[in-house]
Amino acid sequence: MTNVSNLPAIDAVADNDLFYVRDASDPTTPDKKATAAQLRPTGAKITNYLRYQANITIPTMAAGAEADGTLSITGAQVNDNVVFNLAVAIPTNIAILGVVVTATDRVKVICARFSPGHDESAYDSSLG
């Protein structure tokens, strides 16, 4: 049987990593292996993540209007999930309605303005 305590540690788990498993249901051959995907429940898989931090320009909008800001994020792919957080307070009367990867390396940030007073400005954003 493998002495797990003598094995070196890894820095991060990748999908192709194999894990030692002692299969209690098989006393004859208990030493087994499992992939990272087998250790996670279905639907909980996170294979990679990208973090982006820079400025985003929120477009000038009339009251009640929507407009899109665009970020170029190397590695972003269509159908990726995106979480968007501003590193500073959002401007008054502005809402971030959604964030979506529209093409490879392109992320659209959908903004709306609820009342007059917003001028085009750059704000620090953080995707992660």
Short mmCIF file of C-alpha atoms in Angstrom, two decimals, residues 4-122:
data_model
loop_
_atom_site.label_atom_id
_atom_site.label_comp_id
_atom_site.label_asym_id
_atom_site.label_seq_id
_atom_site.Cartn_x
_atom_site.Cartn_y
_atom_site.Cartn_z
CA VAL A 4 0.50 8.85 1.37
CA SER A 5 2.29 10.84 4.07
CA ASN A 6 5.60 10.35 2.17
CA LEU A 7 4.25 11.87 -1.06
CA PRO A 8 5.11 15.48 -1.97
CA ALA A 9 2.34 18.11 -2.04
CA ILE A 10 1.20 19.93 -5.19
CA ASP A 11 0.58 23.68 -5.60
CA ALA A 12 -2.77 23.47 -7.40
CA VAL A 13 -5.19 20.80 -8.59
CA ALA A 14 -5.63 20.34 -12.35
CA ASP A 15 -8.21 18.20 -14.15
CA ASN A 16 -5.62 15.64 -15.25
CA ASP A 17 -4.17 15.11 -11.76
CA LEU A 18 -4.69 11.70 -10.20
CA PHE A 19 -5.45 11.16 -6.51
CA TYR A 20 -4.75 8.10 -4.43
CA VAL A 21 -7.93 6.57 -3.02
CA ARG A 22 -8.19 3.70 -0.54
CA ASP A 23 -11.38 1.94 -1.64
CA ALA A 24 -12.93 0.58 1.57
CA SER A 25 -15.52 -1.33 -0.47
CA ASP A 26 -12.76 -3.47 -2.06
CA PRO A 27 -10.54 -4.98 0.68
CA THR A 28 -8.74 -7.26 -1.81
CA THR A 29 -7.37 -4.41 -3.96
CA PRO A 30 -8.04 -1.20 -2.02
CA ASP A 31 -5.43 0.96 -3.77
CA LYS A 32 -7.18 2.99 -6.48
CA LYS A 33 -6.85 6.31 -8.25
CA ALA A 34 -9.36 9.06 -9.05
CA THR A 35 -9.25 12.18 -11.20
CA ALA A 36 -10.09 15.64 -9.87
CA ALA A 37 -13.36 15.50 -11.85
CA GLN A 38 -14.36 12.26 -10.07
CA LEU A 39 -13.89 13.91 -6.66
CA ARG A 40 -16.31 16.76 -7.45
CA PRO A 41 -20.06 16.45 -7.78
CA THR A 42 -21.56 16.92 -11.25
CA GLY A 43 -22.00 20.58 -12.09
CA ALA A 44 -19.33 21.79 -9.66
CA LYS A 45 -16.44 21.62 -12.12
CA ILE A 46 -14.19 24.67 -12.39
CA THR A 47 -11.33 23.92 -14.75
CA ASN A 48 -9.73 27.32 -15.13
CA TYR A 49 -10.34 30.85 -14.05
CA LEU A 50 -9.08 34.18 -15.28
CA ARG A 51 -8.68 37.33 -13.25
CA TYR A 52 -8.68 40.72 -14.93
CA GLN A 53 -8.17 44.07 -13.32
CA ALA A 54 -8.09 47.34 -15.25
CA ASN A 55 -10.29 50.27 -16.13
CA ILE A 56 -13.60 50.00 -17.93
CA THR A 57 -15.25 52.97 -19.59
CA ILE A 58 -18.94 53.18 -18.82
CA PRO A 59 -20.49 54.78 -21.92
CA THR A 60 -22.45 58.04 -21.73
CA MET A 61 -26.15 57.18 -21.56
CA ALA A 62 -29.44 59.04 -21.52
CA ALA A 63 -31.79 58.40 -18.59
CA GLY A 64 -33.47 55.03 -18.95
CA ALA A 65 -30.97 53.83 -21.56
CA GLU A 66 -28.65 50.84 -21.71
CA ALA A 67 -25.16 50.70 -23.21
CA ASP A 68 -22.31 48.22 -23.32
CA GLY A 69 -18.78 48.45 -22.05
CA THR A 70 -16.28 46.01 -23.53
CA LEU A 71 -13.27 44.34 -21.91
CA SER A 72 -10.53 42.47 -23.76
CA ILE A 73 -9.62 39.50 -21.57
CA THR A 74 -7.16 37.04 -23.06
CA GLY A 75 -8.42 33.49 -22.62
CA ALA A 76 -12.13 34.31 -22.21
CA GLN A 77 -14.29 31.92 -24.25
CA VAL A 78 -17.96 32.00 -25.28
CA ASN A 79 -20.07 30.14 -22.67
CA ASP A 80 -17.59 30.92 -19.85
CA ASN A 81 -19.18 32.10 -16.62
CA VAL A 82 -18.19 35.62 -15.61
CA VAL A 83 -18.27 37.32 -12.23
CA PHE A 84 -17.91 41.11 -12.31
CA ASN A 85 -16.98 43.28 -9.33
CA LEU A 86 -16.06 46.95 -9.33
CA ALA A 87 -13.10 47.81 -7.14
CA VAL A 88 -14.67 51.22 -6.42
CA ALA A 89 -18.23 52.34 -5.73
CA ILE A 90 -20.48 52.23 -8.76
CA PRO A 91 -21.47 55.69 -10.03
CA THR A 92 -24.82 57.02 -8.85
CA ASN A 93 -27.79 55.96 -11.01
CA ILE A 94 -25.78 53.33 -12.93
CA ALA A 95 -26.48 49.60 -12.79
CA ILE A 96 -24.49 46.67 -14.17
CA LEU A 97 -27.21 44.48 -15.67
CA GLY A 98 -25.10 41.61 -16.92
CA VAL A 99 -21.72 40.41 -18.08
CA VAL A 100 -21.22 37.94 -20.93
CA VAL A 101 -18.39 36.61 -23.10
CA THR A 102 -19.50 37.53 -26.62
CA ALA A 103 -16.44 36.24 -28.52
CA THR A 104 -13.01 34.87 -27.77
CA ASP A 105 -11.20 37.36 -25.53
CA ARG A 106 -14.20 39.79 -25.51
CA VAL A 107 -16.43 40.42 -22.49
CA LYS A 108 -19.48 42.68 -22.72
CA VAL A 109 -20.59 44.59 -19.62
CA ILE A 110 -24.22 45.73 -19.97
CA CYS A 111 -24.87 49.01 -18.15
CA ALA A 112 -28.03 51.06 -17.56
CA ARG A 113 -28.67 54.59 -16.34
CA PHE A 114 -31.69 55.33 -14.20
CA SER A 115 -31.59 59.15 -14.04
CA PRO A 116 -29.72 62.18 -15.48
CA GLY A 117 -26.23 63.13 -14.38
CA HIS A 118 -23.87 60.43 -15.64
CA ASP A 119 -20.89 61.47 -17.74
CA GLU A 120 -18.47 59.07 -19.42
CA SER A 121 -15.82 58.10 -16.89
CA ALA A 122 -13.34 55.29 -16.39
#
